[in-house]
Coordinates of C-alpha atoms in Angstrom, one line a residue:
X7 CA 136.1 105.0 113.9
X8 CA 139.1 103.2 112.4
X9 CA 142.8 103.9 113.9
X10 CA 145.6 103.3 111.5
X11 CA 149.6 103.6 112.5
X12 CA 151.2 106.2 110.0
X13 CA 154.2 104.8 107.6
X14 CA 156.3 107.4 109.2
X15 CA 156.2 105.4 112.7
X16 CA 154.6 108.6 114.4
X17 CA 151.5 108.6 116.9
X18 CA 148.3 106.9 116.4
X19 CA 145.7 108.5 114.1
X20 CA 141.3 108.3 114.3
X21 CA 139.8 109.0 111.2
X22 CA 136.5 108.1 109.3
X23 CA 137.7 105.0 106.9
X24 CA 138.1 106.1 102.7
X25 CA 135.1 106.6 101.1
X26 CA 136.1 103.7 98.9
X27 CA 135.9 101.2 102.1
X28 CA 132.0 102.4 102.1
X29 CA 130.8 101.9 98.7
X30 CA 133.0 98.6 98.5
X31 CA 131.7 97.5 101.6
X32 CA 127.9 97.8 101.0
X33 CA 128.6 95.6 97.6
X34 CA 130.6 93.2 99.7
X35 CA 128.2 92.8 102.5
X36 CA 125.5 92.2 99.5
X37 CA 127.8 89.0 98.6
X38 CA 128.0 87.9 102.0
X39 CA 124.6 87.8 102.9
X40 CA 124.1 86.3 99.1
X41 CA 126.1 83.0 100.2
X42 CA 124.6 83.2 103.9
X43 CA 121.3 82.3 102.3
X44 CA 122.3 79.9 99.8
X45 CA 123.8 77.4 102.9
X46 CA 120.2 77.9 104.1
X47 CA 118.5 77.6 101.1
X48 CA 116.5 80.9 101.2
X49 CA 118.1 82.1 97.6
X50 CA 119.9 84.9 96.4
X51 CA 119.7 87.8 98.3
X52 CA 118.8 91.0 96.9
X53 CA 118.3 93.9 98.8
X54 CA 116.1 95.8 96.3
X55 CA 113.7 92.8 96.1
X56 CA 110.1 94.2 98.1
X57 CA 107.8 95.6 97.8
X58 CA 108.6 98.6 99.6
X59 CA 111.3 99.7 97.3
X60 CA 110.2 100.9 93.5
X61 CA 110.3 98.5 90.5
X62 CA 113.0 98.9 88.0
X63 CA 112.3 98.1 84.5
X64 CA 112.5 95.1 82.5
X65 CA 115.5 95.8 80.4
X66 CA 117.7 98.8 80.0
X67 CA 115.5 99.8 77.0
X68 CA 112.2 99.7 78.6
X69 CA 109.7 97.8 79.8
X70 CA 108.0 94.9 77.2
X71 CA 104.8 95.5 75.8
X72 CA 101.6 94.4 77.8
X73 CA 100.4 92.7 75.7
X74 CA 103.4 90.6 74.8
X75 CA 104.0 89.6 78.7
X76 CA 103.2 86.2 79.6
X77 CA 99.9 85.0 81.5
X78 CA 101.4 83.2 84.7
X79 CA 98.9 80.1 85.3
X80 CA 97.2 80.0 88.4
X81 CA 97.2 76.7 89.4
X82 CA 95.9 77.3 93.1
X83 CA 92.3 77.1 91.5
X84 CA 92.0 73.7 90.5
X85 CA 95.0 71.8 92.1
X86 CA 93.1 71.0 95.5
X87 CA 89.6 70.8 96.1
X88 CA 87.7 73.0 98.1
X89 CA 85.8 70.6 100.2
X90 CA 89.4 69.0 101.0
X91 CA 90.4 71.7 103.2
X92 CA 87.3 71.6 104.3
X93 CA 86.6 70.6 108.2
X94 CA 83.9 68.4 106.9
X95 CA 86.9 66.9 104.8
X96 CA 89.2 65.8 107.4
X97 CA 89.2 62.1 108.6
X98 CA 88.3 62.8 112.0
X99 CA 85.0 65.1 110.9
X100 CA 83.7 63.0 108.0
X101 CA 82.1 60.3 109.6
X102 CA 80.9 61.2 113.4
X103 CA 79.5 58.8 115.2
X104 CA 75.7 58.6 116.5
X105 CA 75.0 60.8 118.9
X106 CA 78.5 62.7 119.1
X107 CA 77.2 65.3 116.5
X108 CA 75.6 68.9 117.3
X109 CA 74.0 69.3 114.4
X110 CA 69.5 68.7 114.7
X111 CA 69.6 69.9 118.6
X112 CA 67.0 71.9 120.2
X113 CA 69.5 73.2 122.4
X114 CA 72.6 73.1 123.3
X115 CA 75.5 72.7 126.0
X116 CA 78.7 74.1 124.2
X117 CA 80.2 76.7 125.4
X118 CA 80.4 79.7 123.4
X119 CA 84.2 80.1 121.9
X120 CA 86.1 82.5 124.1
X121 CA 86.2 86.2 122.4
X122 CA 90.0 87.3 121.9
X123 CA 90.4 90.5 123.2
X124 CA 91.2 94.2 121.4
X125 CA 94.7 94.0 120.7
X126 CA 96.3 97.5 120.7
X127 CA 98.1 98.6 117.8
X128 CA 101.9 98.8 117.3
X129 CA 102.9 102.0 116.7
X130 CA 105.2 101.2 113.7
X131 CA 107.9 103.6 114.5
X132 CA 110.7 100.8 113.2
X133 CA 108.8 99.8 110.6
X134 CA 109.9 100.2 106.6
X135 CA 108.8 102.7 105.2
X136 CA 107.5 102.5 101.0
X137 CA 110.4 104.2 99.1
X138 CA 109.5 106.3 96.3
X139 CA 110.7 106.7 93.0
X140 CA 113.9 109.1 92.8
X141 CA 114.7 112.1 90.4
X142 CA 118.2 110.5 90.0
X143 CA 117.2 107.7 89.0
X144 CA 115.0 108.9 86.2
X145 CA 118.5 111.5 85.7
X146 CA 120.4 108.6 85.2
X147 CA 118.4 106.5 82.9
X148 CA 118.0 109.5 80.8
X149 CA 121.6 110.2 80.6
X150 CA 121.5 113.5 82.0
X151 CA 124.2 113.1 85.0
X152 CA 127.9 113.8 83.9
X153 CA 129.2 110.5 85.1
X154 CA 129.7 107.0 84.0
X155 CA 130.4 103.6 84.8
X156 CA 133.6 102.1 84.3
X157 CA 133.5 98.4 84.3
X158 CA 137.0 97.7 84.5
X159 CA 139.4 94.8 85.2
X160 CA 139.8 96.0 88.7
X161 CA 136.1 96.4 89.4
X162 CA 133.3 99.3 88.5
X163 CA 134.5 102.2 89.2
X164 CA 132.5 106.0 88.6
X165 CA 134.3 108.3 86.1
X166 CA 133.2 112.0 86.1
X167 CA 132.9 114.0 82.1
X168 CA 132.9 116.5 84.1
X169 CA 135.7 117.9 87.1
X170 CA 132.7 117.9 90.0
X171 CA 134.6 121.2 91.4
X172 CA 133.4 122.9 88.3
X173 CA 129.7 121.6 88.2
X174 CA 126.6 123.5 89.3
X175 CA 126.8 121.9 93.0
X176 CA 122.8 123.4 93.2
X177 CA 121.6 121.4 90.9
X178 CA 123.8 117.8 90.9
X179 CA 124.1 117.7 94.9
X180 CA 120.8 117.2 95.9
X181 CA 120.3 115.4 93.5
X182 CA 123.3 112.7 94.4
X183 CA 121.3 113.3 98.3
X184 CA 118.3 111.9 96.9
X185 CA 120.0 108.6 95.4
X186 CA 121.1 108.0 98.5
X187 CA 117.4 106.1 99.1
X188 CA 118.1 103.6 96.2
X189 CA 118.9 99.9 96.9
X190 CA 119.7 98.9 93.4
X191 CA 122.8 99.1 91.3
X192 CA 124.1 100.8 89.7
X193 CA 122.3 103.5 90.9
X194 CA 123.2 103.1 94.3
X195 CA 126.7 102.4 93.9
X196 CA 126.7 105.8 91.6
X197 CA 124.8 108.1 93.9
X198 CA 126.6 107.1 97.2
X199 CA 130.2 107.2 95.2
X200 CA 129.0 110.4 93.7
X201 CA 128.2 112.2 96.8
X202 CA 132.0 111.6 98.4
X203 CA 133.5 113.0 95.1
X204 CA 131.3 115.9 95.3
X205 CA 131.5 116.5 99.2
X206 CA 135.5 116.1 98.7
X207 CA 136.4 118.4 96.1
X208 CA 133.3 121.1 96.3
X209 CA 134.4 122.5 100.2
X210 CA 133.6 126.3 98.5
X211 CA 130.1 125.5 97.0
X212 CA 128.7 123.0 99.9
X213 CA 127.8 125.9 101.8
X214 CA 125.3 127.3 99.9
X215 CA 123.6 123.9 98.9
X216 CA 122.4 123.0 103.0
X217 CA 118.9 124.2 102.9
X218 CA 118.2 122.2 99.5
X219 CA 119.9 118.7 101.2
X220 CA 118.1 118.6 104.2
X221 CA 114.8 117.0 102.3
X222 CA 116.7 114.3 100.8
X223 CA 118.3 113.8 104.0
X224 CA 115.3 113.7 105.7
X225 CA 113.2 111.9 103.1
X226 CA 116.2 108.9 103.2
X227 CA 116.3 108.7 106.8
X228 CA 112.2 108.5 107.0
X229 CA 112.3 105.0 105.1
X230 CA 113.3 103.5 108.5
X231 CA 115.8 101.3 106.8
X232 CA 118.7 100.2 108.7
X233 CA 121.1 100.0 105.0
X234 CA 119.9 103.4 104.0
X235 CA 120.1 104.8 107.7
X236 CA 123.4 103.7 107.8
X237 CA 124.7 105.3 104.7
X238 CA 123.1 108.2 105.6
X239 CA 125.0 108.7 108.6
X240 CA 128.0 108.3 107.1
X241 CA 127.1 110.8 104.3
X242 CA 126.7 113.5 106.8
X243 CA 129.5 112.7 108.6
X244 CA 131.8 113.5 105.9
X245 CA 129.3 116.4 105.2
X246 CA 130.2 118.3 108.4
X247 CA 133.9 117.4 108.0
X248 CA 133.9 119.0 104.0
X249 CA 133.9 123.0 105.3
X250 CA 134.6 124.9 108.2
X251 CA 131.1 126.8 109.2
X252 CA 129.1 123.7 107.9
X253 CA 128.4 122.1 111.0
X254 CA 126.8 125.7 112.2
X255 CA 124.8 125.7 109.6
X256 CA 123.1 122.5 110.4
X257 CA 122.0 123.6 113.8
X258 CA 118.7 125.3 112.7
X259 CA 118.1 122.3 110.6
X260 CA 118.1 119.8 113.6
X261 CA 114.6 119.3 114.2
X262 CA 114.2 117.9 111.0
X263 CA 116.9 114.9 111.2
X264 CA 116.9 114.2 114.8
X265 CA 114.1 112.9 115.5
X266 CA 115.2 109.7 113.7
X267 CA 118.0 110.1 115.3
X268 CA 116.6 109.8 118.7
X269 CA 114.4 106.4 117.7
X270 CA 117.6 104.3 116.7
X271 CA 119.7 105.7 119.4
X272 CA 119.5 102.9 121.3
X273 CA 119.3 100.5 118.6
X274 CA 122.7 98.4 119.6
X275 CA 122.7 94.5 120.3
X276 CA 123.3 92.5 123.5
X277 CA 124.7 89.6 122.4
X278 CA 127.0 88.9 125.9
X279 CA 130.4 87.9 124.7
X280 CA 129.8 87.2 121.6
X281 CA 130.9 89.5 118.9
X282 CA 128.8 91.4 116.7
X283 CA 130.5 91.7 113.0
X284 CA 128.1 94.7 112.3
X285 CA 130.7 96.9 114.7
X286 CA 133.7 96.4 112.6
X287 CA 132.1 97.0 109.2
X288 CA 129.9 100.6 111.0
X289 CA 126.6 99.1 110.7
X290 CA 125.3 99.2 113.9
X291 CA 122.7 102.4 114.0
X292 CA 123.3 103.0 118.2
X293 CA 127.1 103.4 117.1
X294 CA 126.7 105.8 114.1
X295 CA 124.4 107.8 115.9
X296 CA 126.7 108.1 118.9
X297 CA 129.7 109.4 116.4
X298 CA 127.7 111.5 114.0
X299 CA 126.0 113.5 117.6
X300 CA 129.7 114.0 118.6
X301 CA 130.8 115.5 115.5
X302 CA 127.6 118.0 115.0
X303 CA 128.4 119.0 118.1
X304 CA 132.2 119.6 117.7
X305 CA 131.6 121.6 114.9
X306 CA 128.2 123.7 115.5
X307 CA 129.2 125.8 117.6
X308 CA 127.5 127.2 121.1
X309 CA 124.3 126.1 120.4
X310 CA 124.8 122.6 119.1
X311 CA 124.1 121.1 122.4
X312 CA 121.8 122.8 123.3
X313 CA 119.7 122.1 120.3
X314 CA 120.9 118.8 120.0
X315 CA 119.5 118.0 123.8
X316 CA 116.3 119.5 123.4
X317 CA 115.7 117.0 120.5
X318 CA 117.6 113.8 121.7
X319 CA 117.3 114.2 126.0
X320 CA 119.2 111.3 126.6
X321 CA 122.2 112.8 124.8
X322 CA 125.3 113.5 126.8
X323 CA 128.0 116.1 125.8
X324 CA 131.3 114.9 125.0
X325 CA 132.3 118.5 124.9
X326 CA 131.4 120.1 128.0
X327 CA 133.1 118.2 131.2

């Protein structure tokens, strides 16, 4: 939470910070890490560079022909010799002397190499998850969303064709939800700014959209990604804020976003007294958690907590003393 004075010199304020701060920031943080890696020469960071995350297409009109794409050479095949990383190969192999060999004996002394053990399996509960294709971005690239991109002197910034108070929230809500799981721009920097404008001027409509945004909501927090967990958070943060009975109307869709909820709990650093950057900029996942559990239960009513507890034991009201 960020505390600002007010202009007016009255009392101390805690609110969630603009919804500008958060798009700006996830493009600033890209930069940062971007020059992080040069001073260590690893490269330009991109965050939508693995193999987890679906492959965008080779120019904005398409992807290039097969058979005009170029045949990378592999030069693994023929620029070292087999028998050269060979153990025969190596200096101290190639020429034993008499008697020191174990090859021609009718038996032999050696002891047999020492079996390694059954390792048990991770259970992979923090690992990334493969991140499907998304109906907004095949929206987008069609040119079927009422918005644009506005690359101005100031910066990119999203103009609506359309007022979102008067578009059909059933249809274009979800559908921002689901482009919350991209990690390119610009359709991440359209479907996260997308989803404040439509969450801040639709507080009539948001109501009857719940039951369709809990898969996208679920399906984004499933990736196990810390960047889209995080954004995430924040998204239904401002979701329970954007109408009055909103928050109740989440309750009976709490077993289906808690559980992730209950494995990055936890997830906060111990760095002693040393600071931890990720605090100030509300990236750290134990933090978010912590705040978006307080507000679904501040605003879902008598059963909240209870729900909420039977989900998440560890949780602690902050409402009941």
């Amino acid at each position: 939470m960020c505390i600002r004075d007010s202009l007016e010199g009255g009392p101390m304020v805690t609110s969630i910070p603009l919804r500008f701060n958060i798009v700006s920031e996830i493009i600033a943080n890209d930069h940062l890490k971007s020059m992080l890696n040069k001073s260590t020469n690893k490269g330009v960071y991109h965050p939508y560079v693995s193999k987890l995350v679906p492959k965008a297409k080779h120019s904005p009109f398409g992807d290039f022909p097969k058979e005009l794409m170029t045949k990378k050479s592999k030069e693994e095949d023929f620029a070292i010799d087999v028998h050269e990383n060979s153990q025969a190969g190596t200096s101290s192999n190639a020429f034993p002397s008499k008697g020191l060999g174990t090859g021609g004996k009718c038996s032999s002394k050696l002891k047999p190499k020492a079996k390694r053990g059954m390792v048990p399996p991770k259970a992979g509960s923090l690992m990334r998850r493969a991140i499907p294709p998304t109906n907004f971005r095949r929206e987008y690239d069609v040119g079927n969303l009422p918005v644009h991109l506005n690359h101005g002197h100031e910066g990119g910034k999203l103009q609506w064709k359309t007022k979102p108070s008067q578009l059909n929230y059933n249809l274009y809500l979800p559908l921002f939800f689901e482009g919350l799981r991209e990690k390119q721009d610009p359709y991440r920097f359209i479907a996260v700014q997308g989803t404040f404008d439509l969450l801040d001027e639709g507080e009539a409509n948001i109501g009857k959209v719940i039951p369709q945004l809990i898969i996208p909501i679920k399906a984004a927090l499933n990736t196990r990604d810390p960047e889209i967990i995080a954004i995430t958070l924040k998204v239904i943060q401002k979701l329970v804020q954007s109408g009055d009975t909103v928050g109740e109307m989440l309750v009976p869709y709490y077993r289906q976003i808690l559980p992730v909820f209950n494995i990055y709990k936890n997830s906060n650093l111990n760095l002693g007294d040393r600071i931890d950057y990720a605090q100030r900029k509300r990236n750290t996942l134990g933090d978010l958690i912590q705040e978006t559990l307080e507000l679904l239960e501040q605003t879902g009513g008598e059963d909240a907590f209870i729900n909420i507890k039977y989900m998440i034991p560890t949780y602690e009201s902050c409402v009941i003393s």
